[in-house]
Amino acid sequence: TLKDEFDHVVKKQKLASSRTIDLVNQIEKEIEQAIGAIQENGTDRDAASNLNHEILTNLKNTLKELVPVKQLESCQKEMNTALGKWVKTTEKFFINDISKAYKNVDMEPHVLNEIIANHLYREALFDIGDNFLGEASCLASIKLKQLFQEMYEIFGALRTEKSEPALSWAMKNHDALLQNDSCLELKLHQLQFVEILKQGKRDEALQYARTYLAPFATIHKDVIQKLIASILWAGRLDQSPYTEFLVPTNWEKLAEEFAQQFCNLKGQSSTGPMGMTVAAGAEVLPILLKLMTVLTAKREWHSMKEFPFPLDLRRDFQFHSVFICPVLREQGSDDNPPMLLPCGHVLSKQSTVKLSKSSSRSFKCPYCPFEALASECKRLYI
Amino acid sequence: MEEGARAEELQVQRCRARLDRLAAASAGDDAEWEDIRLKRILVDYMLRMSYYDTATKLAETSGIQDLVDIDVFLDAKRVIDSLRNKEIAPALAWCAENKSRLKKSKSKLEFLLRLQEFVELVKAKNFLQAISYARKYLAPWGSTHMKELQRVTATLVFRSSTNCAQYKVLFEQNQWDSLVDQFKQEFYKLYGMTLEPLLNIYLQAGLTALKTPFCFEGNCPKEDPLSLDGFRKLAEPLPFSKQHHSKLVCHITKELMDTENPPLVLPNGYVYSTKALDEMAKKNGGKIICPRTGEECNYTELVKAYIS
């Protein structure tokens, strides 16, 4: 496997470098020894020079025996072969050039930079976002930045188990949250309520319930009933039948819920658009690259209005309903809407007209033996 | 030598980090893994656009230094900056360093650099120096690039303020910019990088996959990136994606209606998911109110639809 090959290369590399260092150290030692010996011989010229000559010849012989150059060469060669093999394996394993799937059209830098800046703000990387704006010298929406700063303040507070900022935000947006069917506000009030109960302050709890929990009485009747009843056990909730309120809150989940509602109310998508597009791109790229080998000329892709092959994305990326008639393979429209046959199968209007040939004869559904008249088909609104 | 060993160690560490990361990639949607991928792609984009400061900061805060090649780009930055300052030396040094690789890919970067130096000499009216320079450095390239060589040497005859279009172009300042581009291209090729930023490639693929005619209608849901102006603009020249199978999204829950959550049809013809209608019936004691028309009916009147 890939990892094994890589480990092999690393081993060779370590071997090569350690051998090199060892060899050089050895040579250094020999030379130092020789220098030391020469120095010991003193400065007496004739005797010294003979001894020195001997020492030098010895040194030369020892060094020759070590065959340093050859050893180094062989180590290096081993490492290089391993490296070359590794490169070949990676080339086989991975697709080398993903730009083959790229249509050479200009992406306007300032549009792109704006999108990037907005994305950085959305990910709470405010400093980096500002830095980016400076370097890229582009503008970004200040409103957006402030929006997300507000969101992350409350988000951060929730994650550190402080629910006050979230509560005040939720109360401010009471109506909108109700419209979205969100029980976020109730959950936050519930937290406060339970805290008061834990401290045994019965009257305060009752007062709190009257002011804040009452508006939710009709919608979330059963929860409110339980909460009010638990006032009787103020201070000793663990002995009550309502120990469920003592379960420690999942603050992370609460923070996520808050973020989602916040984005929803402010007209933002709950996942960043850039993240979504890149993830969609990553999913589709393998298919595109395969197709590039099939399309004979790249020009074909350039001039197309519609991509000729289906690019299927996973569930999270489906935002629009589309009906494709299984018979004619055409997209549904106002002129050619989907029609429900009495058997439960759905065809486009044109298909039903074609199959029945005249409006008084019945036709057989292509999927089951059921017969139907064109007039019995109901128009569907998806 | 120790430095060499250290450099090798660093590369090994980088390779290992990337291999580990690839091994950790799970088949499904792992949000954290995808988040790091996005950050890596962004750092790559910023490095290519020369926003080095932001790139370094982003890499540091996300801890992805081993997954991006900041120092490789910083090396290139030196050369690019010097070229912008009209200095040839660092670029030539880079060419010398990577001589064998450049030769393999038949690059003419060095030739272009030498040509530019020649033109600069002509501009400064050092004609004799220019000619000796040409003899020394441009002649070896004559066998492969004769035509270009001839064209540029002809500038000797013209004044730098000439109006003759063919030669005026050679004296322009933006020749240096084209040199920078040429260098960048060679640089990317050498390190096996794509010529375009990764971000563009991914965005293009994603936009094509997400682009449908419905995105441009008024009620495009906010969750769709193509409801935003910036994305729409980028997606303009791209083709629409084609659908081969019906995909129905419930108007109430915004979820896909498939075999696990089949579509149900009201008597008035409107279609919603089983999940949504089940919940509505539970809350309203078996009554169904169509959210789009307000018409009421009973849960028992709903019919199942089979859409392939």
XYZ file of C-alpha atoms in Angstrom:
690
model
C 0.000 0.000 0.000
C 0.859 3.615 -0.293
C 1.774 4.076 3.331
C 4.066 1.072 3.345
C 5.958 2.373 0.335
C 6.300 5.732 1.973
C 7.652 4.183 5.149
C 10.131 2.293 2.991
C 11.374 5.537 1.444
C 11.641 7.175 4.837
C 13.671 4.255 6.128
C 16.087 4.524 3.207
C 16.364 8.237 3.676
C 17.138 7.914 7.351
C 19.650 5.217 6.574
C 21.345 7.318 3.925
C 21.610 10.406 6.059
C 22.854 8.556 9.125
C 25.448 6.623 7.101
C 26.652 9.872 5.578
C 27.041 11.505 8.940
C 28.772 8.435 10.364
C 31.223 8.254 7.492
C 32.083 11.919 7.651
C 32.593 11.639 11.385
C 34.862 8.679 10.875
C 36.951 10.489 8.315
C 37.144 13.481 10.598
C 38.371 11.269 13.414
C 41.056 9.678 11.278
C 42.290 13.028 10.080
C 42.335 14.416 13.597
C 44.263 11.394 14.769
C 46.773 11.907 12.039
C 47.105 15.607 12.846
C 47.565 14.729 16.510
C 50.250 12.190 15.648
C 52.059 14.655 13.419
C 51.991 17.300 16.115
C 53.399 14.818 18.639
C 56.344 14.177 16.442
C 57.549 17.621 17.196
C 59.447 19.967 14.933
C 62.626 17.975 14.443
C 62.777 18.178 10.726
C 64.343 15.051 9.285
C 63.119 12.427 11.705
C 59.802 14.177 11.868
C 59.337 14.340 8.139
C 59.879 10.579 7.754
C 57.430 9.795 10.522
C 55.007 12.270 9.094
C 55.272 10.674 5.718
C 54.514 7.324 7.305
C 51.552 8.744 9.163
C 50.189 10.319 6.038
C 50.522 7.089 4.070
C 48.760 5.250 6.867
C 46.008 7.794 6.763
C 45.665 7.457 3.039
C 45.407 3.696 3.320
C 42.832 3.796 6.086
C 40.748 6.241 4.164
C 40.988 4.137 1.054
C 39.775 1.124 3.011
C 36.788 3.028 4.179
C 35.881 3.651 0.543
C 33.777 6.604 1.642
C 32.729 7.837 -1.731
C 31.512 4.446 -2.882
C 29.546 3.826 0.286
C 27.910 7.203 0.129
C 27.060 6.664 -3.477
C 25.407 3.333 -2.844
C 23.349 4.721 0.035
C 22.258 7.632 -2.025
C 21.392 5.370 -4.933
C 19.251 3.135 -2.745
C 17.383 6.094 -1.438
C 16.885 7.510 -4.883
C 15.491 4.268 -6.245
C 13.072 4.038 -3.358
C 12.086 7.651 -3.963
C 11.571 7.058 -7.667
C 9.384 4.057 -6.970
C 7.388 6.093 -4.496
C 6.769 8.829 -7.056
C 5.522 6.267 -9.548
C 3.169 4.732 -7.000
C 1.687 8.098 -6.090
C 1.158 8.877 -9.735
C -0.723 5.642 -10.199
C -2.759 6.138 -7.071
C -3.829 9.724 -7.399
C -5.253 11.748 -10.216
C -2.494 14.102 -11.155
C -4.098 17.056 -12.749
C -7.552 18.080 -11.617
C -7.424 21.169 -13.748
C -8.428 19.030 -16.698
C -11.967 19.463 -15.478
C -11.669 23.213 -15.558
C -13.397 25.328 -18.116
C -11.120 28.175 -18.963
C -13.384 31.029 -18.147
C -12.490 33.988 -16.010
C -13.737 34.097 -12.494
C -13.811 37.756 -11.657
C -11.351 38.241 -8.816
C -13.277 40.877 -6.929
C -16.482 38.821 -6.931
C -14.507 35.837 -5.709
C -12.676 37.874 -3.077
C -15.940 39.242 -1.756
C -17.306 35.741 -1.409
C -14.159 34.642 0.408
C -14.310 37.592 2.802
C -17.955 36.886 3.606
C -17.085 33.275 4.192
C -14.291 34.194 6.615
C -16.700 36.351 8.590
C -19.235 33.591 8.663
C -16.677 31.228 10.125
C -15.972 33.738 12.915
C -12.458 34.429 11.560
C -12.992 38.152 11.834
C -9.355 39.198 12.147
C -8.284 37.061 9.237
C -11.186 38.439 7.248
C -10.063 42.006 7.887
C -6.521 41.052 7.019
C -7.724 39.504 3.798
C -9.676 42.620 2.875
C -6.544 44.650 3.384
C -4.342 42.438 1.247
C -6.903 41.823 -1.452
C -8.066 45.433 -1.382
C -11.684 44.547 -1.872
C -14.857 45.462 -0.075
C -17.162 43.276 1.890
C -20.490 43.883 3.439
C -20.012 45.488 6.846
C -23.566 44.536 7.687
C -22.764 40.891 7.195
C -19.717 41.150 9.420
C -21.701 42.768 12.205
C -24.442 40.211 11.816
C -22.096 37.333 12.350
C -20.238 39.082 15.118
C -23.526 39.380 16.940
C -24.297 35.755 16.281
C -20.938 34.485 17.484
C -21.110 36.524 20.662
C -24.310 34.810 21.667
C -23.104 31.476 20.281
C -19.919 31.673 22.328
C -21.864 32.588 25.433
C -24.107 29.565 25.018
C -21.140 27.260 24.642
C -19.755 28.530 27.929
C -23.160 27.843 29.495
C -24.314 31.429 29.700
C -27.822 31.690 28.426
C -28.642 35.352 29.103
C -27.625 36.888 25.752
C -29.444 34.135 23.895
C -32.529 34.632 26.037
C -32.703 38.369 25.410
C -32.253 37.774 21.683
C -34.959 35.118 21.699
C -37.406 37.364 23.518
C -36.751 40.166 21.054
C -37.544 37.837 18.177
C -40.420 36.097 19.902
C -42.923 36.336 17.055
C -40.584 35.301 14.282
C -39.378 32.287 16.250
C -42.937 31.180 16.893
C -43.679 31.437 13.212
C -40.811 29.099 12.515
C -42.170 26.612 15.019
C -39.033 26.933 17.093
C -39.119 26.121 20.796
C -35.745 27.724 21.393
C -37.121 30.482 23.575
C -39.054 28.013 25.689
C -35.967 25.879 26.172
C -33.978 28.879 27.368
C -36.736 29.995 29.736
C -36.946 26.450 30.998
C -33.262 26.565 31.897
C -33.699 29.714 33.926
C -36.825 28.327 35.574
C -35.108 25.131 36.634
C -32.203 27.106 38.057
C -34.611 29.079 40.235
C -36.307 25.873 41.341
C -33.014 24.251 42.255
C -32.433 27.081 44.689
C -35.801 26.355 46.268
C -37.289 29.800 45.574
C -40.876 28.771 45.117
C -42.476 32.175 44.835
C -39.874 33.478 42.465
C -40.386 30.428 40.304
C -44.128 31.004 40.208
C -43.586 34.642 39.300
C -41.169 33.658 36.546
C -43.644 31.151 35.175
C -46.441 33.742 35.155
C -44.356 36.265 33.213
C -42.361 34.165 30.826
C -43.814 30.696 30.491
C -47.440 31.725 30.162
C -47.232 32.783 26.489
C -46.232 29.231 25.591
C -49.029 27.598 27.516
C -51.257 26.824 24.564
C -48.616 25.566 22.200
C -46.524 23.428 24.506
C -49.163 22.497 27.014
C -47.638 19.290 28.364
C -44.192 20.729 29.040
C -45.654 23.776 30.811
C -47.876 21.552 32.935
C -44.881 19.520 34.044
C -42.863 22.634 34.808
C -45.609 24.192 36.916
C -46.164 20.961 38.777
C -42.488 20.699 39.569
C -42.761 23.939 41.612
C -44.104 21.718 44.380
C -40.708 20.081 44.608
C -38.713 23.316 44.619
C -35.300 22.623 46.056
C -35.707 18.871 45.969
C -36.330 18.149 42.305
C -34.326 14.943 42.547
C -37.116 13.467 44.619
C -39.803 14.556 42.196
C -41.198 12.643 39.248
C -39.682 15.358 37.060
C -36.026 14.458 37.312
C -35.836 14.912 33.550
C -35.395 18.627 34.174
C -32.218 17.925 36.092
C -30.477 16.299 33.175
C -27.457 18.497 32.314
C -28.123 20.555 29.238
C -26.441 19.744 25.998
C -25.074 23.254 25.530
C -23.404 22.437 22.216
C -26.681 21.309 20.741
C -28.458 24.347 22.081
C -25.837 26.619 20.564
C -26.235 24.889 17.211
C -29.994 25.301 17.366
C -29.586 28.962 18.155
C -27.201 29.467 15.222
C -29.653 27.791 12.880
C -32.586 29.911 14.021
C -30.500 33.056 13.878
C -29.453 32.401 10.298
C -32.985 31.464 9.368
C -34.454 34.686 10.728
C -31.822 36.852 9.145
C -32.276 35.290 5.725
C -28.953 33.475 5.709
C -28.471 29.836 4.858
C -27.631 27.619 7.814
C -24.479 26.289 6.179
C -22.085 28.687 4.509
C -22.584 28.882 0.746
C -18.904 28.604 -0.041
C -18.493 25.487 2.049
C -21.492 23.995 0.333
C -20.288 24.777 -3.179
C -16.794 23.430 -2.546
C -18.210 20.253 -1.016
C -20.512 19.845 -4.022
C -17.522 20.439 -6.287
C -15.468 17.823 -4.488
C -18.244 15.301 -4.930
C -18.638 16.003 -8.601
C -14.980 16.386 -9.640
C -14.231 12.660 -10.010
C -17.148 12.325 -12.411
C -16.091 15.416 -14.347
C -12.535 14.201 -14.671
C -13.682 10.852 -15.980
C -15.886 12.620 -18.479
C -13.058 14.773 -19.713
C -11.425 11.679 -21.087
C -14.603 10.885 -22.975
C -15.510 14.248 -24.471
C -13.495 14.433 -27.613
C -12.875 18.133 -27.674
C -12.813 20.351 -24.643
C -14.603 22.930 -26.715
C -17.732 20.872 -26.369
C -18.041 21.669 -22.716
C -17.357 25.364 -23.274
C -20.271 25.936 -25.575
C -22.814 23.808 -23.785
C -25.801 25.277 -22.122
C -26.578 22.129 -20.260
C -24.148 19.553 -19.019
C -24.785 16.361 -20.935
C -24.438 13.898 -18.087
C -26.208 13.759 -14.766
C -24.219 15.114 -11.891
C -25.816 13.481 -8.905
C -25.285 15.092 -5.585
C -26.127 13.720 -2.193
C -29.279 14.613 -0.308
C -28.014 17.764 1.356
C -27.554 19.437 -1.994
C -31.077 19.062 -3.323
C -32.811 22.401 -3.098
C -35.270 22.284 -5.921
C -37.964 19.861 -6.866
C -37.781 18.581 -10.369
C -40.052 16.087 -12.014
C -38.726 14.065 -14.925
C -41.322 12.038 -16.761
C -40.111 8.439 -16.767
C -41.545 7.844 -20.219
C -40.465 10.886 -22.233
C -37.505 11.846 -19.991
C -38.621 15.466 -20.108
C -38.740 17.962 -17.325
C -42.133 18.897 -15.947
C -43.374 22.450 -16.528
C -46.561 24.505 -16.415
C -47.472 23.391 -19.932
C -46.550 19.808 -19.265
C -47.265 19.144 -15.597
C -47.037 15.798 -13.797
C -50.317 13.882 -13.716
C -51.333 11.319 -11.105
C -52.873 8.150 -12.531
C -55.516 6.345 -10.476
C -53.006 3.562 -9.787
C -50.666 6.010 -8.043
C -48.013 6.287 -10.752
C -47.111 9.673 -12.157
C -46.520 10.641 -15.782
C -46.250 13.931 -17.604
C -49.374 15.276 -19.266
C -47.915 14.800 -22.725
C -47.245 11.150 -21.951
C -50.838 10.552 -20.910
C -52.100 12.266 -24.058
C -49.774 10.229 -26.237
C -50.612 6.940 -24.537
C -54.336 7.432 -24.758
C -54.213 8.523 -28.393
C -57.786 9.728 -28.108
C -59.356 11.085 -24.979
C -62.127 8.490 -24.784
C -59.990 5.355 -24.780
C -58.291 4.070 -21.685
C -54.599 3.274 -21.649
C -52.493 0.970 -19.554
C -50.096 2.429 -17.073
C -46.500 1.657 -18.151
C -45.693 0.414 -14.659
C -48.626 -1.750 -13.679
C -51.572 -3.490 -15.350
C -53.998 -0.782 -14.217
C -55.932 0.953 -16.970
C -57.045 4.564 -16.833
C -58.667 7.296 -18.856
C -56.833 10.522 -19.554
C -59.615 12.432 -17.824
C -59.149 10.437 -14.609
C -55.647 11.780 -14.155
C -55.204 14.493 -11.581
C -52.790 17.337 -12.075
C -50.086 17.452 -9.408
C -48.489 20.482 -7.821
C -45.083 19.670 -6.468
C 24.882 18.390 5.665
C 22.853 18.619 8.786
C 20.785 21.254 7.105
C 20.159 18.880 4.242
C 19.100 16.173 6.670
C 16.788 18.597 8.394
C 15.223 19.670 5.117
C 14.619 16.058 4.226
C 13.074 15.420 7.633
C 10.710 18.308 7.116
C 9.544 16.995 3.776
C 9.046 13.547 5.278
C 6.957 15.027 8.053
C 4.831 16.908 5.553
C 4.274 13.858 3.393
C 3.334 11.795 6.390
C 0.844 14.391 7.620
C -0.855 14.430 4.230
C -0.984 10.667 3.979
C -2.501 10.460 7.439
C -5.087 12.984 6.460
C -6.042 11.111 3.331
C -6.317 7.920 5.316
C -8.666 9.676 7.707
C -11.033 10.734 4.959
C -14.277 8.942 5.540
C -16.733 8.086 2.839
C -19.624 10.096 4.142
C -19.897 13.752 5.037
C -17.435 14.428 7.792
C -17.951 18.112 8.447
C -14.647 18.676 10.193
C -12.602 16.969 7.491
C -14.378 18.988 4.831
C -13.822 22.155 6.814
C -10.081 21.577 6.864
C -10.152 20.820 3.163
C -11.865 24.138 2.548
C -9.269 25.966 4.635
C -6.475 24.255 2.733
C -8.020 25.317 -0.570
C -8.386 28.888 0.680
C -4.746 29.039 1.799
C -3.669 27.776 -1.618
C -5.722 30.518 -3.289
C -4.316 33.231 -1.060
C -0.739 32.100 -1.634
C -1.202 32.192 -5.386
C -2.695 35.677 -5.238
C 0.253 36.778 -3.090
C -1.789 37.421 0.065
C 0.985 35.789 2.087
C 0.149 37.377 5.407
C -3.461 36.236 5.503
C -2.474 32.804 4.246
C 0.060 32.305 7.036
C -2.406 33.500 9.659
C -5.150 31.227 8.394
C -2.813 28.246 8.251
C -1.647 28.903 11.793
C -5.097 29.325 13.309
C -6.306 26.153 11.630
C -3.123 24.207 12.357
C -2.735 23.060 8.784
C 0.843 24.161 8.218
C 1.897 20.664 7.241
C -0.833 20.442 4.673
C 0.075 23.582 2.763
C 3.349 24.670 1.195
C 3.820 28.182 2.449
C 7.617 28.228 2.309
C 7.636 26.965 -1.248
C 5.497 29.925 -2.209
C 7.627 32.309 -0.188
C 10.605 31.181 -2.246
C 8.689 32.071 -5.354
C 7.706 35.382 -3.798
C 11.324 36.451 -3.699
C 11.686 35.862 -7.388
C 8.378 37.513 -8.225
C 9.128 40.597 -6.158
C 12.510 40.973 -7.767
C 11.000 40.646 -11.230
C 8.512 43.343 -10.360
C 11.514 45.449 -9.378
C 13.043 44.749 -12.759
C 15.823 42.594 -11.364
C 16.681 39.519 -13.325
C 19.263 37.950 -11.012
C 17.074 35.969 -8.570
C 14.996 34.624 -11.438
C 18.092 33.484 -13.287
C 19.394 31.898 -10.098
C 16.132 29.978 -9.767
C 16.469 28.807 -13.342
C 19.987 27.600 -12.667
C 18.858 25.732 -9.554
C 16.184 23.873 -11.441
C 18.015 23.594 -14.715
C 17.517 19.896 -15.394
C 13.795 19.941 -14.652
C 13.227 23.031 -16.754
C 15.136 21.467 -19.617
C 12.966 18.360 -19.413
C 9.823 20.436 -19.808
C 11.475 22.448 -22.601
C 10.921 25.676 -20.778
C 12.047 28.888 -22.392
C 11.889 30.933 -19.237
C 15.624 31.531 -19.139
C 15.583 32.618 -22.761
C 12.800 35.128 -22.085
C 14.638 36.494 -19.079
C 17.773 37.004 -21.129
C 15.763 38.682 -23.876
C 14.335 41.119 -21.393
C 17.763 41.963 -20.063
C 18.877 42.607 -23.615
C 15.954 44.945 -24.256
C 16.723 46.821 -21.056
C 20.259 47.381 -22.278
C 18.921 48.681 -25.577
C 16.536 50.973 -23.730
C 19.434 52.411 -21.789
C 21.239 52.901 -25.085
C 24.176 50.638 -24.134
C 24.309 49.253 -27.631
C 27.769 47.782 -27.500
C 27.071 46.100 -24.197
C 23.811 44.841 -25.596
C 25.499 43.275 -28.574
C 28.149 41.521 -26.497
C 25.433 40.346 -24.124
C 23.519 38.940 -27.042
C 26.589 37.161 -28.323
C 27.215 35.566 -24.942
C 23.767 34.660 -23.684
C 21.280 34.767 -26.519
C 23.255 32.948 -29.174
C 22.967 29.462 -27.588
C 19.199 29.736 -27.831
C 19.364 30.672 -31.472
C 18.986 27.116 -32.710
C 15.616 26.621 -31.084
C 14.127 30.091 -30.995
C 15.605 31.844 -33.962
C 12.566 33.852 -34.987
C 12.034 35.385 -31.611
C 15.705 36.079 -31.257
C 15.716 37.928 -34.538
C 12.681 39.952 -33.602
C 14.151 41.126 -30.349
C 17.590 41.871 -31.648
C 15.982 44.091 -34.239
C 15.106 46.444 -31.381
C 18.679 47.612 -31.639
C 17.620 49.619 -34.613
C 14.635 51.320 -33.050
C 14.431 53.973 -30.469
C 12.738 53.015 -27.227
C 10.028 55.573 -27.898
C 9.255 54.109 -31.287
C 5.709 54.021 -32.560
C 6.148 50.969 -34.688
C 3.634 48.621 -33.069
C 5.567 45.414 -33.395
C 8.562 46.735 -31.570
C 6.857 49.176 -29.299
C 5.362 46.215 -27.500
C 8.812 44.921 -26.625
C 9.735 48.137 -24.892
C 6.622 48.246 -22.776
C 6.725 48.001 -19.025
C 4.188 45.202 -18.960
C 6.709 42.838 -20.515
C 7.847 42.404 -16.961
C 4.351 41.393 -15.939
C 4.258 38.748 -18.606
C 7.607 37.518 -17.301
C 6.071 37.180 -13.855
C 3.211 35.158 -15.329
C 5.610 32.969 -17.248
C 7.639 32.357 -14.119
C 4.533 31.481 -12.137
C 3.501 28.951 -14.758
C 6.910 27.266 -14.770
C 6.923 27.304 -11.013
C 3.552 25.597 -10.748
C 4.519 23.021 -13.349
C 7.749 22.238 -11.551
C 6.031 21.473 -8.267
C 3.222 19.539 -9.887
C 0.594 22.102 -8.988
C -2.373 23.009 -11.132
C -2.071 26.236 -13.071
C -5.307 27.584 -11.649
C -6.055 27.953 -7.964
C -7.729 24.921 -6.426
C -10.548 27.160 -5.280
C -11.559 28.033 -8.832
C -11.589 24.406 -9.889
C -13.727 23.284 -6.968
C -16.090 26.227 -7.208
C -16.625 25.716 -10.911
C -17.408 22.044 -10.486
C -19.749 22.771 -7.587
C -21.524 25.624 -9.337
C -22.159 23.553 -12.449
C -23.570 20.739 -10.351
C -25.818 23.092 -8.396
C -26.981 25.242 -11.284
C -30.541 24.603 -12.316
C -33.032 26.928 -14.020
C -35.046 26.900 -10.779
C -32.264 28.725 -8.973
C -33.048 31.885 -10.838
C -36.714 32.006 -9.992
C -37.960 34.253 -7.266
C -38.449 31.753 -4.506
C -35.085 30.048 -4.586
C -34.506 28.814 -1.012
C -31.832 30.593 0.931
C -30.008 27.317 1.507
C -29.043 27.202 -2.174
C -25.763 29.059 -2.750
C -27.046 30.155 -6.136
C -29.596 32.391 -4.490
C -26.747 34.801 -3.786
C -25.618 37.384 -6.307
C -21.929 36.650 -6.105
C -22.392 32.977 -6.848
C -24.854 33.686 -9.635
C -22.345 35.948 -11.292
C -19.610 33.361 -11.107
C -21.936 30.696 -12.461
C -23.025 32.720 -15.484
C -20.733 31.197 -18.098
C -21.213 27.681 -16.772
C -23.655 25.105 -18.125
C -26.731 23.943 -16.227
C -26.676 20.548 -14.653
C -28.977 17.974 -16.122
C -31.366 15.918 -14.071
C -32.190 12.422 -15.165
C -34.397 11.371 -12.298
C -37.189 13.065 -10.484
C -36.161 14.596 -7.215
C -38.931 15.992 -5.127
C -38.367 18.288 -2.209
C -41.203 18.661 0.272
C -42.481 22.212 0.475
C -42.945 21.982 4.240
C -39.891 20.167 5.558
C -37.514 20.908 2.665
C -36.497 17.273 2.777
C -36.225 14.849 -0.082
C -39.257 12.678 -0.725
C -38.070 9.169 -1.464
C -39.091 5.608 -0.663
C -38.478 6.176 3.054
C -40.525 9.348 3.037
C -42.888 8.962 0.090
C -44.985 11.779 -1.360
C -48.677 12.006 -0.533
C -51.246 13.778 -2.683
C -54.069 15.920 -1.330
C -57.452 16.004 -3.101
C -56.526 19.384 -4.579
C -53.452 17.911 -6.260
C -50.786 19.386 -4.021
C -47.991 17.054 -2.939
C -46.197 16.894 0.422
C -44.009 14.373 2.221
C -45.421 11.656 4.471
C -43.384 12.963 7.386
C -44.823 16.460 7.122
C -48.407 15.344 6.697
C -48.187 12.761 9.493
C -47.043 15.442 11.890
C -49.653 17.891 10.741
C -52.396 15.295 11.242
C -51.093 14.486 14.715
C -51.172 18.115 15.753
C -54.578 18.829 14.230
C -56.475 15.664 15.075
C -56.425 14.082 11.628
C -57.086 17.272 9.647
C -54.825 18.426 6.871
C -54.598 22.058 5.753
C -52.715 22.675 2.519
C -50.068 25.335 3.327
C -50.214 26.790 -0.146
C -53.942 27.001 -0.813
C -55.494 26.782 2.661
C -57.868 24.055 1.567
C -58.736 21.511 4.188
C -59.161 17.801 3.971
C -58.895 14.663 6.067
C -55.801 12.516 6.496
C -57.759 9.546 5.208
C -58.309 11.272 1.863
C -54.597 11.334 1.044
C -53.317 9.161 -1.798
C -49.842 7.776 -2.190
C -47.919 8.673 -5.331
C -45.182 6.551 -6.832
C -42.529 8.635 -8.500
C -39.406 6.935 -9.790
